[in-house]
Short mmCIF file of C-alpha atoms in Angstrom, two decimals:
data_model
loop_
_atom_site.label_atom_id
_atom_site.label_comp_id
_atom_site.label_asym_id
_atom_site.label_seq_id
_atom_site.Cartn_x
_atom_site.Cartn_y
_atom_site.Cartn_z
CA MET A 1 -9.19 19.51 17.96
CA SER A 2 -11.85 17.62 16.02
CA MET A 3 -12.81 14.31 17.58
CA LYS A 4 -14.63 13.37 14.37
CA ALA A 5 -11.55 14.02 12.23
CA PHE A 6 -9.22 12.30 14.69
CA SER A 7 -11.48 9.25 14.93
CA TRP A 8 -11.60 9.08 11.14
CA GLY A 9 -7.81 9.33 10.96
CA MET A 10 -7.34 6.54 13.47
CA SER A 11 -9.43 4.18 11.33
CA GLN A 12 -7.38 4.75 8.14
CA LYS A 13 -4.70 2.40 6.88
CA VAL A 14 -1.96 4.33 5.15
CA GLY A 15 0.81 1.74 5.06
CA ASP A 16 3.48 3.68 6.94
CA PRO A 17 3.63 4.67 10.66
CA THR A 18 5.12 8.12 10.11
CA THR A 19 2.64 8.93 7.35
CA LYS A 20 -0.15 7.85 9.72
CA LEU A 21 1.29 10.09 12.45
CA VAL A 22 1.34 13.13 10.13
CA LEU A 23 -2.27 12.40 9.14
CA LEU A 24 -3.33 12.20 12.79
CA ILE A 25 -1.59 15.48 13.63
CA ILE A 26 -3.44 17.16 10.75
CA CYS A 27 -6.69 15.62 12.03
CA ASP A 28 -5.85 16.86 15.53
CA HIS A 29 -5.62 20.41 14.13
CA TYR A 30 -8.80 20.07 12.08
CA ASN A 31 -11.40 22.82 12.54
CA ASP A 32 -14.94 21.47 12.14
CA SER A 33 -16.36 24.94 11.52
CA TYR A 34 -13.95 25.92 8.75
CA GLY A 35 -13.67 22.42 7.28
CA TYR A 36 -9.88 22.33 7.19
CA ALA A 37 -6.70 22.27 9.30
CA PHE A 38 -3.90 24.79 8.84
CA PRO A 39 -0.84 23.79 10.92
CA SER A 40 2.45 24.97 9.46
CA GLN A 41 4.95 22.40 8.25
CA GLU A 42 7.22 23.49 11.09
CA ARG A 43 4.48 22.72 13.61
CA LEU A 44 3.85 19.32 11.99
CA SER A 45 7.59 18.69 12.16
CA GLU A 46 7.68 19.59 15.86
CA PHE A 47 4.75 17.35 16.75
CA ALA A 48 5.97 14.42 14.63
CA GLU A 49 9.56 14.81 15.91
CA CYS A 50 11.02 14.69 12.42
CA SER A 51 12.45 17.13 9.89
CA VAL A 52 10.34 19.49 7.76
CA ARG A 53 11.65 17.69 4.71
CA THR A 54 10.32 14.38 6.08
CA VAL A 55 6.96 16.02 6.81
CA ARG A 56 6.76 17.23 3.20
CA ARG A 57 7.46 13.73 1.92
CA HIS A 58 4.70 12.21 4.03
CA ILE A 59 2.23 14.97 3.11
CA LYS A 60 2.92 14.10 -0.53
CA SER A 61 2.16 10.43 0.25
CA LEU A 62 -1.15 11.42 1.83
CA LEU A 63 -1.95 13.53 -1.23
CA ASP A 64 -1.07 10.70 -3.61
CA MET A 65 -3.30 8.28 -1.70
CA GLY A 66 -6.19 10.73 -1.64
CA PHE A 67 -6.50 11.05 2.14
CA ILE A 68 -6.15 14.84 2.09
CA GLU A 69 -6.26 17.77 -0.31
CA VAL A 70 -4.23 20.94 0.09
CA VAL A 71 -5.21 24.55 -0.45
CA ALA A 72 -2.03 26.58 -0.92
CA THR A 73 -2.26 30.29 -0.04
CA PRO A 74 0.56 32.82 -0.49
CA ASN A 75 2.65 33.66 2.57
CA MET A 76 0.55 31.45 4.82
CA ALA A 77 0.43 27.88 6.05
CA ASN A 78 -1.22 25.36 3.75
CA LYS A 79 -4.81 24.41 4.51
CA TYR A 80 -5.57 20.69 4.61
CA THR A 81 -9.06 19.45 3.78
CA ILE A 82 -10.48 15.96 4.31
CA SER A 83 -13.17 15.39 1.70
CA ALA A 84 -14.21 12.08 3.26
CA LEU A 85 -15.65 13.92 6.26
CA LYS A 86 -17.96 15.96 4.04
CA MET A 87 -17.78 18.90 6.40
CA GLU A 88 -19.07 22.23 5.21
CA ARG A 89 -17.03 25.35 5.60
CA THR A 90 -18.49 28.33 7.39
CA LYS A 91 -19.48 31.30 5.27
CA CYS A 92 -16.73 33.39 6.80
CA PRO A 93 -15.37 35.71 4.05
CA PRO A 94 -11.81 35.09 2.83
CA GLU A 95 -10.51 38.28 4.49
CA GLU A 96 -11.50 36.91 7.91
CA MET A 97 -9.62 33.71 7.13
CA GLY A 98 -6.43 35.74 7.00
CA ARG A 99 -5.52 35.29 3.35
CA THR A 100 -3.02 37.63 1.79
CA ASN A 101 -3.90 39.28 -1.50
CA ARG A 102 -1.90 38.71 -4.63
CA ALA A 103 -0.51 41.40 -6.88
CA ASN A 104 -3.88 42.02 -8.49
CA GLY A 105 -5.50 42.46 -5.09
CA GLU A 106 -7.38 39.15 -5.11
CA ASP A 107 -6.36 35.79 -3.73
CA LYS A 108 -7.04 32.68 -5.82
CA ALA A 109 -6.19 29.70 -3.64
CA ASP A 110 -4.77 26.72 -5.51
CA LEU A 111 -6.46 23.42 -4.75
CA ARG A 112 -4.70 20.19 -5.65
CA SER A 113 -7.34 17.58 -6.35
CA LEU A 114 -8.70 15.46 -9.18
CA ASN A 115 -10.38 18.59 -10.53
CA ASN A 116 -6.93 20.10 -11.00
CA PRO A 117 -4.62 17.10 -11.21
CA TYR A 118 -1.59 18.66 -12.83
CA LEU A 119 -0.77 21.31 -10.26
CA ILE A 120 2.88 20.71 -9.44
CA SER A 121 4.12 19.89 -5.98
CA ASN A 122 6.23 23.07 -5.69
CA LYS A 123 2.91 24.92 -5.34
CA LEU A 124 2.68 23.11 -2.03
CA ASP A 125 6.32 23.70 -1.13
CA ILE A 126 6.92 19.96 -1.07
CA SER A 127 9.43 19.39 -3.83
CA ASP A 128 10.95 21.04 -6.86
CA ASN A 129 10.54 17.83 -8.85
CA THR A 130 7.64 18.13 -11.29
CA THR A 131 7.82 14.51 -12.52
CA LYS A 132 4.74 12.45 -11.76
CA THR A 133 5.18 9.60 -9.33
CA TYR A 134 3.41 6.26 -9.78
CA GLY A 135 1.04 7.42 -7.03
CA ASP A 136 0.21 10.49 -9.13
CA LEU A 137 -0.48 8.30 -12.14
CA VAL A 138 -2.74 5.96 -10.18
CA TYR A 139 -4.76 8.56 -8.26
CA GLN A 140 -4.94 11.07 -11.08
CA ASP A 141 -4.82 9.53 -14.55
CA HIS A 142 -6.01 6.00 -13.81
CA LEU A 143 -8.63 7.12 -11.28
CA GLN A 144 -10.17 9.43 -13.84
CA TRP A 145 -10.16 6.64 -16.42
CA LEU A 146 -11.71 4.17 -13.96
CA ALA A 147 -14.47 6.62 -13.01
CA LYS A 148 -15.58 6.70 -16.67
CA GLN A 149 -15.90 2.91 -16.97
CA ASP A 150 -19.31 1.29 -16.73
CA CYS A 151 -18.14 -1.69 -14.67
CA GLY A 152 -20.15 -1.54 -11.42
CA ILE A 153 -17.53 0.35 -9.40
CA LYS A 154 -19.57 3.00 -7.61
CA TYR A 155 -16.73 4.56 -5.61
CA PRO A 156 -13.50 4.40 -7.67
CA ARG A 157 -11.16 5.99 -5.08
CA PRO A 158 -11.94 3.52 -2.23
CA PHE A 159 -11.76 0.72 -4.82
CA LEU A 160 -8.22 1.81 -5.72
CA GLY A 161 -7.40 1.81 -2.01
CA LYS A 162 -8.68 -1.77 -1.78
CA LEU A 163 -6.50 -2.84 -4.72
CA ARG A 164 -3.54 -1.18 -3.03
CA GLU A 165 -4.18 -3.07 0.23
CA ILE A 166 -4.49 -6.38 -1.60
CA ILE A 167 -1.20 -5.92 -3.43
CA LYS A 168 0.68 -4.73 -0.36
CA GLY A 169 -0.78 -7.37 1.97
CA LYS A 170 1.43 -7.89 5.00
CA SER A 171 4.61 -7.16 3.10
CA ALA A 172 6.97 -4.27 3.75
CA LEU A 173 6.70 -3.17 0.13
CA PRO A 174 7.10 0.65 -0.14
CA ASN A 175 3.98 2.51 -1.23
CA GLU A 176 5.57 3.73 -4.45
CA LYS A 177 6.39 0.12 -5.46
CA VAL A 178 2.75 -0.81 -4.80
CA TYR A 179 1.65 2.06 -7.03
CA GLU A 180 4.12 0.95 -9.70
CA HIS A 181 2.43 -2.46 -9.84
CA LEU A 182 -1.01 -0.78 -9.91
CA HIS A 183 0.10 1.52 -12.72
CA LYS A 184 1.32 -1.41 -14.82
CA LEU A 185 -1.95 -3.26 -14.16
CA PHE A 186 -4.02 -0.28 -15.38
CA VAL A 187 -1.82 0.19 -18.45
CA GLU A 188 -2.47 -3.47 -19.28
CA VAL A 189 -6.27 -3.32 -18.87
CA GLN A 190 -6.53 -0.07 -20.82
CA ALA A 191 -4.60 -1.63 -23.70
CA ASN A 192 -6.59 -4.87 -23.47
CA PRO A 193 -10.19 -4.15 -22.29
CA LYS A 194 -11.74 -6.78 -20.00
CA GLY A 195 -15.34 -7.91 -19.87
CA ASP A 196 -15.65 -7.96 -16.08
CA LEU A 197 -13.18 -5.23 -15.22
CA GLN A 198 -13.93 -5.12 -11.49
CA SER A 199 -13.36 -8.85 -10.96
CA TYR A 200 -10.30 -8.85 -13.20
CA LEU A 201 -8.64 -6.04 -11.24
CA MET A 202 -9.35 -7.74 -7.90
CA LYS A 203 -8.01 -11.11 -9.09
CA SER A 204 -4.97 -9.48 -10.70
CA ALA A 205 -4.16 -7.59 -7.50
CA GLN A 206 -4.29 -10.87 -5.56
CA THR A 207 -2.07 -12.54 -8.17
CA ILE A 208 0.47 -9.73 -7.78
CA ASN A 209 0.35 -10.16 -4.00
CA ASP A 210 0.89 -13.92 -4.31
CA ARG A 211 3.83 -13.38 -6.63
CA LEU A 212 5.44 -10.74 -4.43
CA ASN A 213 5.04 -12.81 -1.27
CA LYS A 214 6.05 -16.16 -2.73
CA PRO A 215 8.82 -17.63 -0.56
CA LYS A 216 12.19 -17.57 -2.27
CA ASP A 217 14.18 -20.79 -2.50
CA ARG A 218 17.43 -20.85 -0.63
CA VAL A 219 20.60 -21.00 -2.70
CA LEU A 220 21.98 -24.32 -1.50
CA THR A 221 25.64 -25.13 -1.16
CA ASP A 222 26.91 -28.55 -2.16
CA GLN A 223 27.07 -29.43 1.53
CA ALA A 224 23.44 -28.44 2.06
CA LYS A 225 22.37 -30.46 -0.99
CA ALA A 226 24.22 -33.50 0.37
CA LEU A 227 22.51 -33.09 3.76
CA MET A 228 19.11 -32.79 2.13
CA GLU A 229 19.66 -35.99 0.13
CA SER A 230 20.99 -37.83 3.18
CA ASN A 231 17.91 -36.89 5.21
CA PHE A 232 15.57 -38.05 2.48
CA GLN A 233 17.37 -41.39 2.33
CA LYS A 234 16.80 -41.71 6.09
CA ILE A 235 13.06 -41.27 5.46
CA TYR A 236 13.16 -43.92 2.75
CA LYS A 237 15.06 -46.45 4.87
CA ALA A 238 12.89 -45.83 7.95
CA THR A 239 9.61 -46.43 6.10
CA LYS A 240 10.28 -48.72 3.12
CA ASP A 241 8.54 -52.09 3.64
CA VAL A 242 7.82 -51.13 7.27
CA ALA A 243 4.40 -51.95 8.71
CA GLY A 244 2.20 -48.87 8.94
CA TRP A 245 4.02 -47.00 6.19
CA GLY A 246 2.66 -48.82 3.16
CA GLY A 247 1.66 -46.97 0.02
CA LEU A 248 3.93 -43.93 0.50
CA ASP A 249 4.54 -41.81 -2.57
CA TYR A 250 8.28 -41.20 -2.23
CA LEU A 251 8.45 -38.86 -5.22
CA ALA A 252 5.86 -36.59 -3.56
CA ILE A 253 7.62 -36.88 -0.20
CA ARG A 254 10.95 -35.92 -1.77
CA LYS A 255 9.39 -32.90 -3.46
CA GLU A 256 7.70 -31.70 -0.26
CA TYR A 257 10.82 -32.22 1.83
CA GLU A 258 13.02 -30.37 -0.68
CA THR A 259 10.54 -27.46 -0.82
CA ALA A 260 10.42 -27.22 2.98
CA PHE A 261 14.22 -27.44 3.13
CA LYS A 262 14.61 -24.59 0.62
CA GLN A 263 11.75 -22.31 1.69
CA GLY A 264 11.64 -22.94 5.44
CA SER A 265 8.21 -24.57 5.69
CA ILE A 266 5.27 -25.93 3.69
CA VAL A 267 1.75 -27.15 4.32
CA PHE A 268 2.62 -30.84 4.74
CA SER A 269 0.19 -33.13 2.92
CA HIS A 270 0.32 -35.84 5.61
CA THR A 271 -0.71 -33.54 8.46
CA LYS A 272 -2.43 -30.68 6.55
CA GLN A 273 -0.46 -28.29 8.74
CA LYS A 274 2.56 -26.08 8.20
CA ALA A 275 5.77 -28.02 8.81
CA THR A 276 9.50 -27.35 8.55
CA ALA A 277 11.97 -29.81 7.03
CA ASP A 278 12.95 -30.97 10.53
CA GLU A 279 9.29 -31.51 11.47
CA ILE A 280 8.84 -33.67 8.37
CA LEU A 281 11.77 -35.80 9.51
CA GLU A 282 10.21 -36.06 12.97
CA TYR A 283 6.93 -37.18 11.41
CA PHE A 284 8.67 -40.13 9.79
CA GLY A 285 10.61 -40.84 12.98
CA VAL A 286 14.12 -40.14 11.72
CA LYS A 287 15.05 -37.08 13.82
#
């Protein structure tokens, strides 16, 4: 067990509890001397208490997000490296690592990373599907493009992670949907270059988050609409020409009350605090 690797794993935000668990199990098996972990997928499955197929799916998520890289060797368990730790491997020769030779007598381990972005997932025994996911597009194609831009982004991969966190926010949006939004954003900026690319990407990610998390209006029945109008009339009658309630903007009050009624709550202008439709009625003394 590597305490350094495990501590690093604990501090990462991956957006899914099972993906985080698989990452921590890999970190728990990390060998500081070799610079990688090599638990079999069956062992990962046993520790995570899920199927091997599920383990493969979450390993692919970790690959797409850049948390790990995988060295695939024939007839042996995959080797998982964590480049963020910057650990050096020992100079132990490949034969002592237990690699099996290929037909020509020499093993050439396949490393999936940005240096070799188009290695297919079946090399890793994860899936037979060779189609790129949105995560692949973001952390392979768009990451390479971003790294070539002179826009003040010193570390492109962590910057992509930040954009991902901004878009996802506190929502339950699946990772692949987050990457879909990121992919579309990068397609847009590549087609229409921006002067301050870094600021534009940050602001655009926040705009996407705001749009995705915007409360949806309720679909009101005729009965609900009648109740809403009746309650507003109660506010009007309780405050119109009544001492202490002078100068009320009833158009603004109607709009705020309707929004709270449809969405559940708003930041009420009279109290500067979040209020439900019922709490607005209580404020005007009609409930």
